[in-house]
Amino acid sequence: SIMMAKEGRSALAIANALGSNVQNVFLALAIPWFARTLTMEGDFAIAAPGIFGSVLWMGGTLLLLLVMATTGGFKLYKRDGILLMVT
């Protein structure tokens, strides 16, 4: 992502960063959890204190990104990048 941004290919850098995060969350977490729920009955506890807050933070950052992209004509500017780095 950093190399693409330095080459002026910001769209590719953003797509790379978002794609890797989506893959990590949905493939690395969702598939094993889904498989586990298929092989057992009832609920199972997950030791993940604070996960709800983290999910809310991630969702808020995604919402912020979508708002910036749609209001900016699907272009992100330097100020947008700074704001996303702060969040």
MMTF fields as JSON, N, C-alpha, C and O atoms, coordinates in Angstrom:
{
  "mmtfVersion": "1.0.0",
  "mmtfProducer": "UNKNOWN",
  "numBonds": 347,
  "numAtoms": 348,
  "numGroups": 87,
  "numChains": 1,
  "numModels": 1,
  "chainsPerModel": [1],
  "groupsPerChain": [87],
  "chainIdList": ["A"],
  "bondAtomList": [4, 2, 8, 6, 12, 10, 16, 14, 20, 18, 24, 22, 28, 26, 32, 30, 36, 34, 40, 38, 44, 42, 48, 46, 52, 50, 56, 54, 60, 58, 64, 62, 68, 66, 72, 70, 76, 74, 80, 78, 84, 82, 88, 86, 92, 90, 96, 94, 100, 98, 104, 102, 108, 106, 112, 110, 116, 114, 120, 118, 124, 122, 128, 126, 132, 130, 136, 134, 140, 138, 144, 142, 148, 146, 152, 150, 156, 154, 160, 158, 164, 162, 168, 166, 172, 170, 176, 174, 180, 178, 184, 182, 188, 186, 192, 190, 196, 194, 200, 198, 204, 202, 208, 206, 212, 210, 216, 214, 220, 218, 224, 222, 228, 226, 232, 230, 236, 234, 240, 238, 244, 242, 248, 246, 252, 250, 256, 254, 260, 258, 264, 262, 268, 266, 272, 270, 276, 274, 280, 278, 284, 282, 288, 286, 292, 290, 296, 294, 300, 298, 304, 302, 308, 306, 312, 310, 316, 314, 320, 318, 324, 322, 328, 326, 332, 330, 336, 334, 340, 338, 344, 342],
  "bondOrderList": [1, 1, 1, 1, 1, 1, 1, 1, 1, 1, 1, 1, 1, 1, 1, 1, 1, 1, 1, 1, 1, 1, 1, 1, 1, 1, 1, 1, 1, 1, 1, 1, 1, 1, 1, 1, 1, 1, 1, 1, 1, 1, 1, 1, 1, 1, 1, 1, 1, 1, 1, 1, 1, 1, 1, 1, 1, 1, 1, 1, 1, 1, 1, 1, 1, 1, 1, 1, 1, 1, 1, 1, 1, 1, 1, 1, 1, 1, 1, 1, 1, 1, 1, 1, 1, 1],
  "groupList": [{"groupName": "SER", "atomNameList": ["N", "CA", "C", "O"], "elementList": ["N", "C", "C", "O"], "formalChargeList": [0, 0, 0, 0], "bondAtomList": [1, 0, 2, 1, 3, 2], "bondOrderList": [1, 1, 2], "singleLetterCode": "S", "chemCompType": "L-PEPTIDE LINKING"}, {"groupName": "ILE", "atomNameList": ["N", "CA", "C", "O"], "elementList": ["N", "C", "C", "O"], "formalChargeList": [0, 0, 0, 0], "bondAtomList": [1, 0, 2, 1, 3, 2], "bondOrderList": [1, 1, 2], "singleLetterCode": "I", "chemCompType": "L-PEPTIDE LINKING"}, {"groupName": "MET", "atomNameList": ["N", "CA", "C", "O"], "elementList": ["N", "C", "C", "O"], "formalChargeList": [0, 0, 0, 0], "bondAtomList": [1, 0, 2, 1, 3, 2], "bondOrderList": [1, 1, 2], "singleLetterCode": "M", "chemCompType": "L-PEPTIDE LINKING"}, {"groupName": "ALA", "atomNameList": ["N", "CA", "C", "O"], "elementList": ["N", "C", "C", "O"], "formalChargeList": [0, 0, 0, 0], "bondAtomList": [1, 0, 2, 1, 3, 2], "bondOrderList": [1, 1, 2], "singleLetterCode": "A", "chemCompType": "L-PEPTIDE LINKING"}, {"groupName": "LYS", "atomNameList": ["N", "CA", "C", "O"], "elementList": ["N", "C", "C", "O"], "formalChargeList": [0, 0, 0, 0], "bondAtomList": [1, 0, 2, 1, 3, 2], "bondOrderList": [1, 1, 2], "singleLetterCode": "K", "chemCompType": "L-PEPTIDE LINKING"}, {"groupName": "GLU", "atomNameList": ["N", "CA", "C", "O"], "elementList": ["N", "C", "C", "O"], "formalChargeList": [0, 0, 0, 0], "bondAtomList": [1, 0, 2, 1, 3, 2], "bondOrderList": [1, 1, 2], "singleLetterCode": "E", "chemCompType": "L-PEPTIDE LINKING"}, {"groupName": "GLY", "atomNameList": ["N", "CA", "C", "O"], "elementList": ["N", "C", "C", "O"], "formalChargeList": [0, 0, 0, 0], "bondAtomList": [1, 0, 2, 1, 3, 2], "bondOrderList": [1, 1, 2], "singleLetterCode": "G", "chemCompType": "PEPTIDE LINKING"}, {"groupName": "ARG", "atomNameList": ["N", "CA", "C", "O"], "elementList": ["N", "C", "C", "O"], "formalChargeList": [0, 0, 0, 0], "bondAtomList": [1, 0, 2, 1, 3, 2], "bondOrderList": [1, 1, 2], "singleLetterCode": "R", "chemCompType": "L-PEPTIDE LINKING"}, {"groupName": "LEU", "atomNameList": ["N", "CA", "C", "O"], "elementList": ["N", "C", "C", "O"], "formalChargeList": [0, 0, 0, 0], "bondAtomList": [1, 0, 2, 1, 3, 2], "bondOrderList": [1, 1, 2], "singleLetterCode": "L", "chemCompType": "L-PEPTIDE LINKING"}, {"groupName": "ASN", "atomNameList": ["N", "CA", "C", "O"], "elementList": ["N", "C", "C", "O"], "formalChargeList": [0, 0, 0, 0], "bondAtomList": [1, 0, 2, 1, 3, 2], "bondOrderList": [1, 1, 2], "singleLetterCode": "N", "chemCompType": "L-PEPTIDE LINKING"}, {"groupName": "VAL", "atomNameList": ["N", "CA", "C", "O"], "elementList": ["N", "C", "C", "O"], "formalChargeList": [0, 0, 0, 0], "bondAtomList": [1, 0, 2, 1, 3, 2], "bondOrderList": [1, 1, 2], "singleLetterCode": "V", "chemCompType": "L-PEPTIDE LINKING"}, {"groupName": "GLN", "atomNameList": ["N", "CA", "C", "O"], "elementList": ["N", "C", "C", "O"], "formalChargeList": [0, 0, 0, 0], "bondAtomList": [1, 0, 2, 1, 3, 2], "bondOrderList": [1, 1, 2], "singleLetterCode": "Q", "chemCompType": "L-PEPTIDE LINKING"}, {"groupName": "PHE", "atomNameList": ["N", "CA", "C", "O"], "elementList": ["N", "C", "C", "O"], "formalChargeList": [0, 0, 0, 0], "bondAtomList": [1, 0, 2, 1, 3, 2], "bondOrderList": [1, 1, 2], "singleLetterCode": "F", "chemCompType": "L-PEPTIDE LINKING"}, {"groupName": "PRO", "atomNameList": ["N", "CA", "C", "O"], "elementList": ["N", "C", "C", "O"], "formalChargeList": [0, 0, 0, 0], "bondAtomList": [1, 0, 2, 1, 3, 2], "bondOrderList": [1, 1, 2], "singleLetterCode": "P", "chemCompType": "L-PEPTIDE LINKING"}, {"groupName": "TRP", "atomNameList": ["N", "CA", "C", "O"], "elementList": ["N", "C", "C", "O"], "formalChargeList": [0, 0, 0, 0], "bondAtomList": [1, 0, 2, 1, 3, 2], "bondOrderList": [1, 1, 2], "singleLetterCode": "W", "chemCompType": "L-PEPTIDE LINKING"}, {"groupName": "THR", "atomNameList": ["N", "CA", "C", "O"], "elementList": ["N", "C", "C", "O"], "formalChargeList": [0, 0, 0, 0], "bondAtomList": [1, 0, 2, 1, 3, 2], "bondOrderList": [1, 1, 2], "singleLetterCode": "T", "chemCompType": "L-PEPTIDE LINKING"}, {"groupName": "ASP", "atomNameList": ["N", "CA", "C", "O"], "elementList": ["N", "C", "C", "O"], "formalChargeList": [0, 0, 0, 0], "bondAtomList": [1, 0, 2, 1, 3, 2], "bondOrderList": [1, 1, 2], "singleLetterCode": "D", "chemCompType": "L-PEPTIDE LINKING"}, {"groupName": "TYR", "atomNameList": ["N", "CA", "C", "O"], "elementList": ["N", "C", "C", "O"], "formalChargeList": [0, 0, 0, 0], "bondAtomList": [1, 0, 2, 1, 3, 2], "bondOrderList": [1, 1, 2], "singleLetterCode": "Y", "chemCompType": "L-PEPTIDE LINKING"}],
  "groupTypeList": [0, 1, 2, 2, 3, 4, 5, 6, 7, 0, 3, 8, 3, 1, 3, 9, 3, 8, 6, 0, 9, 10, 11, 9, 10, 12, 8, 3, 8, 3, 1, 13, 14, 12, 3, 7, 15, 8, 15, 2, 5, 6, 16, 12, 3, 1, 3, 3, 13, 6, 1, 12, 6, 0, 10, 8, 14, 2, 6, 6, 15, 8, 8, 8, 8, 8, 10, 2, 3, 15, 15, 6, 6, 12, 4, 8, 17, 4, 7, 16, 6, 1, 8, 8, 2, 10, 15],
  "groupIdList": [1, 2, 3, 4, 5, 6, 7, 8, 9, 10, 11, 12, 13, 14, 15, 16, 17, 18, 19, 20, 21, 22, 23, 24, 25, 26, 27, 28, 29, 30, 31, 32, 33, 34, 35, 36, 37, 38, 39, 40, 41, 42, 43, 44, 45, 46, 47, 48, 49, 50, 51, 52, 53, 54, 55, 56, 57, 58, 59, 60, 61, 62, 63, 64, 65, 66, 67, 68, 69, 70, 71, 72, 73, 74, 75, 76, 77, 78, 79, 80, 81, 82, 83, 84, 85, 86, 87],
  "secStructList": [7, 2, 2, 2, 2, 2, 6, 6, 7, 2, 2, 2, 2, 2, 2, 2, 2, 2, 2, 2, 2, 2, 2, 2, 2, 0, 0, 0, 0, 0, 2, 2, 2, 2, 2, 2, 2, 2, 2, 1, 7, 1, 7, 7, 7, 7, 7, 7, 6, 6, 2, 2, 2, 2, 2, 2, 2, 2, 2, 2, 2, 2, 2, 2, 2, 2, 2, 2, 2, 2, 2, 6, 6, 1, 7, 7, 7, 2, 2, 2, 2, 2, 2, 2, 2, 2, 7],
  "xCoordList": [0.814, 0.0, 0.86, 0.559, 1.907, 2.771, 3.488, 3.617, 3.955, 4.642, 3.702, 4.1, 2.465, 1.497, 1.187, 1.061, 1.067, 0.783, 1.945, 1.728, 3.178, 4.341, 4.448, 4.993, 3.929, 3.94, 2.766, 2.617, 1.933, 0.794, -0.42, -1.353, -0.412, -1.525, -2.368, -2.446, -2.993, -3.717, -4.895, -5.164, -5.603, -6.75, -6.31, -6.984, -5.197, -4.687, -4.224, -4.404, -3.636, -3.195, -4.378, -4.323, -5.44, -6.637, -7.29, -7.677, -7.412, -8.02, -7.22, -7.798, -5.909, -5.052, -5.25, -5.392, -5.257, -5.419, -6.79, -6.895, -7.835, -9.181, -9.372, -9.969, -8.869, -9.026, -8.36, -8.92, -7.178, -6.491, -7.21, -7.264, -7.762, -8.504, -9.797, -10.151, -10.495, -11.732, -11.426, -12.145, -10.378, -10.003, -9.667, -10.094, -8.916, -8.552, -9.778, -9.891, -10.691, -11.857, -12.807, -13.225, -13.145, -14.186, -13.691, -14.419, -12.502, -12.022, -11.367, -11.662, -10.491, -9.736, -10.601, -10.302, -11.658, -12.511, -13.842, -14.252, -14.512, -15.868, -15.924, -16.791, -15.032, -15.097, -14.872, -15.657, -13.84, -13.697, -14.868, -15.295, -15.39, -16.534, -17.755, -18.484, -17.977, -19.107, -18.963, -19.925, -17.773, -17.54, -17.764, -18.308, -17.347, -17.512, -18.99, -19.411, -19.781, -21.205, -21.923, -22.95, -21.407, -22.018, -21.74, -22.507, -20.642, -20.232, -20.639, -20.34, -21.301, -21.711, -23.118, -23.621, -23.731, -25.071, -25.0, -24.142, -25.893, -25.969, -24.943, -24.199, -24.928, -23.999, -22.643, -22.526, -21.625, -20.312, -19.704, -19.881, -18.998, -18.426, -17.108, -16.333, -16.887, -15.64, -15.016, -15.652, -13.788, -13.096, -12.543, -11.409, -13.351, -12.935, -13.464, -14.359, -12.917, -13.405, -13.127, -12.035, -14.129, -13.961, -14.179, -13.956, -14.613, -14.767, -15.906, -15.831, -16.943, -18.066, -17.62, -17.989, -16.837, -16.311, -15.416, -15.455, -14.62, -13.744, -14.538, -14.197, -15.589, -16.438, -17.137, -17.234, -17.614, -18.235, -17.232, -17.57, -16.018, -14.972, -14.666, -14.536, -14.553, -14.274, -15.437, -15.22, -16.658, -17.823, -17.911, -18.269, -17.585, -17.587, -16.538, -16.782, -15.373, -14.318, -14.735, -14.466, -15.388, -15.886, -16.949, -16.945, -17.849, -18.872, -18.232, -18.644, -17.236, -16.518, -15.872, -15.943, -15.25, -14.633, -15.67, -15.429, -16.81, -17.856, -18.394, -18.639, -18.577, -19.045, -18.026, -18.388, -16.751, -15.71, -15.633, -15.463, -15.757, -15.66, -16.837, -16.652, -18.038, -19.207, -19.3, -19.69, -18.951, -19.027, -17.868, -17.965, -16.79, -15.627, -15.555, -14.493, -16.674, -16.664, -15.83, -15.224, -15.795, -15.023, -13.534, -12.827, -13.081, -11.653, -11.365, -12.158, -10.245, -9.838, -8.692, -7.783, -8.75, -7.769, -6.86, -7.093, -5.842, -4.863, -5.542, -5.211, -6.473, -7.181, -7.954, -8.06, -8.497, -9.221, -8.263, -8.584, -7.115, -6.112, -5.657, -5.487, -5.462, -5.052, -6.13, -5.84, -7.379, -8.49, -8.611, -8.861, -8.438, -8.509, -7.338, -7.504, -6.166, -5.034, -5.245, -4.798, -5.917, -6.202, -7.225, -7.136, -8.195, -9.221, -8.671, -9.369],
  "yCoordList": [-1.197, 0.0, 1.265, 2.219, 1.274, 2.453, 2.678, 3.816, 1.603, 1.737, 2.299, 3.147, 1.829, 2.311, 3.789, 4.559, 4.18, 5.579, 6.476, 7.573, 6.015, 6.815, 6.955, 7.94, 5.971, 6.032, 6.833, 6.953, 7.382, 8.178, 7.341, 7.841, 6.1, 5.207, 5.023, 3.931, 6.111, 6.105, 5.143, 4.506, 5.021, 4.112, 2.673, 1.928, 2.296, 0.942, 0.739, -0.337, 1.765, 1.675, 1.496, 0.686, 2.245, 2.141, 0.776, 0.134, 0.335, -0.967, -2.09, -3.038, -1.988, -2.999, -3.034, -4.103, -1.865, -1.801, -2.304, -3.084, -1.869, -2.316, -3.799, -4.519, -4.247, -5.646, -6.584, -7.625, -6.233, -7.104, -7.139, -8.191, -6.02, -6.002, -6.794, -7.539, -6.638, -7.395, -8.887, -9.682, -9.263, -10.681, -11.202, -12.296, -10.439, -10.88, -11.077, -12.089, -10.131, -10.205, -11.302, -12.128, -11.317, -12.243, -13.657, -14.61, -13.825, -15.181, -15.78, -16.919, -15.038, -15.586, -15.777, -16.635, -15.0, -15.135, -15.818, -16.727, -15.381, -15.858, -17.323, -18.062, -17.746, -19.133, -20.137, -21.077, -19.981, -20.936, -20.89, -21.931, -19.693, -19.605, -20.281, -20.989, -20.067, -20.69, -22.209, -22.92, -22.702, -24.149, -24.721, -25.816, -23.984, -24.449, -24.524, -25.462, -23.543, -23.568, -24.705, -25.175, -25.159, -26.288, -27.611, -28.564, -27.672, -28.94, -29.087, -30.111, -28.108, -28.234, -27.683, -26.937, -28.057, -27.582, -26.51, -26.563, -25.55, -24.507, -23.409, -23.399, -22.495, -21.376, -21.778, -22.738, -21.035, -21.248, -19.882, -18.912, -19.844, -18.584, -18.302, -19.207, -17.024, -16.578, -15.56, -14.571, -15.798, -14.876, -13.724, -13.776, -12.69, -11.535, -10.262, -9.613, -9.906, -8.705, -7.459, -7.288, -6.606, -5.36, -5.478, -4.512, -6.647, -6.823, -5.961, -5.493, -5.75, -4.946, -3.518, -2.952, -2.949, -1.6, -1.537, -0.562, -2.559, -2.608, -2.707, -2.071, -3.5, -3.629, -2.295, -1.886, -1.631, -0.313, 0.685, 1.453, 0.683, 1.589, 1.31, 2.24, 0.033, -0.341, 0.052, 0.539, -0.159, 0.233, 1.738, 2.218, 2.483, 3.944, 4.454, 5.405, 3.824, 4.212, 3.906, 4.693, 2.772, 2.437, 3.433, 3.871, 3.789, 4.78, 6.118, 6.76, 6.539, 7.776, 7.72, 8.686, 6.603, 6.432, 6.524, 7.172, 5.888, 5.94, 7.352, 7.776, 8.074, 9.459, 10.322, 11.119, 10.165, 10.952, 10.618, 11.51, 9.347, 8.946, 9.469, 9.977, 9.353, 9.788, 11.302, 11.822, 12.008, 13.478, 14.077, 15.21, 13.347, 13.849, 13.35, 13.405, 12.86, 12.372, 11.117, 10.902, 10.288, 9.042, 9.276, 8.465, 10.401, 10.695, 11.029, 11.696, 10.57, 10.902, 11.897, 11.763, 12.881, 13.946, 13.804, 12.969, 14.621, 14.546, 14.707, 13.991, 15.626, 15.836, 14.591, 14.281, 13.873, 12.64, 11.577, 10.876, 11.47, 10.509, 10.794, 9.885, 12.083, 12.467, 12.116, 11.598, 12.4, 12.089, 10.579, 10.137, 9.795, 8.344, 7.809, 6.845, 8.413, 7.97, 8.28, 7.526, 9.372, 9.742, 8.797, 8.455, 8.377, 7.487, 6.102, 5.185],
  "zCoordList": [0.0, 0.0, 0.0, -0.717, 0.785, 0.865, -0.463, -0.914, -1.089, -2.369, -3.436, -4.234, -3.447, -4.434, -4.193, -5.145, -2.947, -2.627, -3.048, -3.564, -2.829, -3.229, -4.737, -5.234, -5.474, -6.931, -7.486, -8.702, -6.604, -7.039, -7.411, -8.04, -7.035, -7.344, -6.085, -5.523, -5.66, -4.387, -4.388, -3.369, -5.506, -5.55, -5.293, -4.581, -5.865, -5.667, -4.221, -3.652, -3.641, -2.249, -1.308, -0.383, -1.54, -0.694, -0.872, 0.104, -2.127, -2.383, -1.73, -1.199, -1.767, -1.156, 0.362, 0.955, 0.971, 2.428, 2.855, 3.802, 2.171, 2.53, 2.247, 3.048, 1.121, 0.759, 1.741, 2.083, 2.196, 3.146, 4.483, 5.121, 4.922, 6.183, 6.075, 6.989, 4.971, 4.778, 4.75, 5.356, 4.06, 3.996, 5.388, 5.758, 6.156, 7.509, 8.374, 9.065, 8.346, 9.225, 8.784, 9.596, 7.525, 7.09, 6.836, 7.113, 6.328, 6.078, 7.307, 7.671, 7.947, 9.072, 10.31, 11.14, 10.45, 11.626, 11.331, 12.053, 10.273, 10.022, 9.61, 10.079, 8.758, 8.281, 9.42, 9.544, 10.253, 11.371, 12.356, 12.854, 12.642, 13.554, 12.946, 13.64, 11.664, 10.987, 11.011, 11.301, 10.71, 10.729, 12.126, 12.277, 13.131, 14.519, 14.893, 15.571, 14.457, 14.784, 14.084, 14.574, 12.947, 12.253, 12.954, 12.813, 13.71, 14.315, 15.776, 16.389, 16.342, 17.741, 17.92, 17.08, 19.008, 19.309, 20.386, 21.267, 20.314, 21.32, 21.106, 20.125, 22.047, 21.99, 22.54, 23.301, 22.147, 22.748, 23.06, 22.322, 24.155, 24.638, 23.923, 23.612, 23.676, 23.063, 24.006, 24.369, 24.396, 25.287, 24.459, 23.982, 24.294, 23.499, 24.152, 23.612, 25.305, 25.972, 25.13, 24.587, 25.036, 24.298, 22.807, 22.077, 22.329, 20.888, 20.342, 19.206, 21.121, 20.643, 20.339, 19.31, 21.227, 20.991, 19.762, 19.011, 19.558, 18.391, 17.096, 16.099, 17.117, 15.932, 15.644, 14.487, 16.665, 16.47, 15.9, 14.999, 16.407, 15.922, 14.45, 13.654, 14.092, 12.712, 11.796, 10.686, 12.261, 11.477, 11.294, 10.218, 12.343, 12.247, 11.275, 10.532, 11.279, 10.344, 8.907, 8.0, 8.702, 7.368, 6.92, 5.769, 7.815, 7.494, 7.134, 6.169, 7.895, 7.605, 6.222, 5.463, 5.898, 4.586, 3.472, 2.453, 3.656, 2.639, 2.449, 1.32, 3.531, 3.44, 2.714, 1.848, 3.063, 2.399, 0.916, 0.085, 0.582, -0.829, -1.633, -2.739, -1.098, -1.856, -1.963, -3.008, -0.912, -0.984, -1.77, -2.239, -1.919, -2.646, -4.078, -4.699, -4.613, -5.977, -6.14, -7.19, -5.11, -5.088, -5.282, -5.88, -4.761, -4.667, -3.217, -2.552, -2.741, -1.384, -1.455, -2.275, -0.597, -0.59, 0.627, 1.5, 0.666, 1.755, 3.115, 4.06, 3.217, 4.497, 4.906, 6.092, 3.911, 4.208, 4.757, 5.718, 4.15, 4.615, 6.035, 6.847, 6.318, 7.675, 8.68, 9.758, 8.326, 9.228, 9.449, 10.571, 8.402, 8.557, 9.379, 10.126, 9.254, 10.056, 11.536, 12.4, 11.825, 13.221, 13.834, 15.013, 13.033, 13.579, 13.658, 14.091]
}
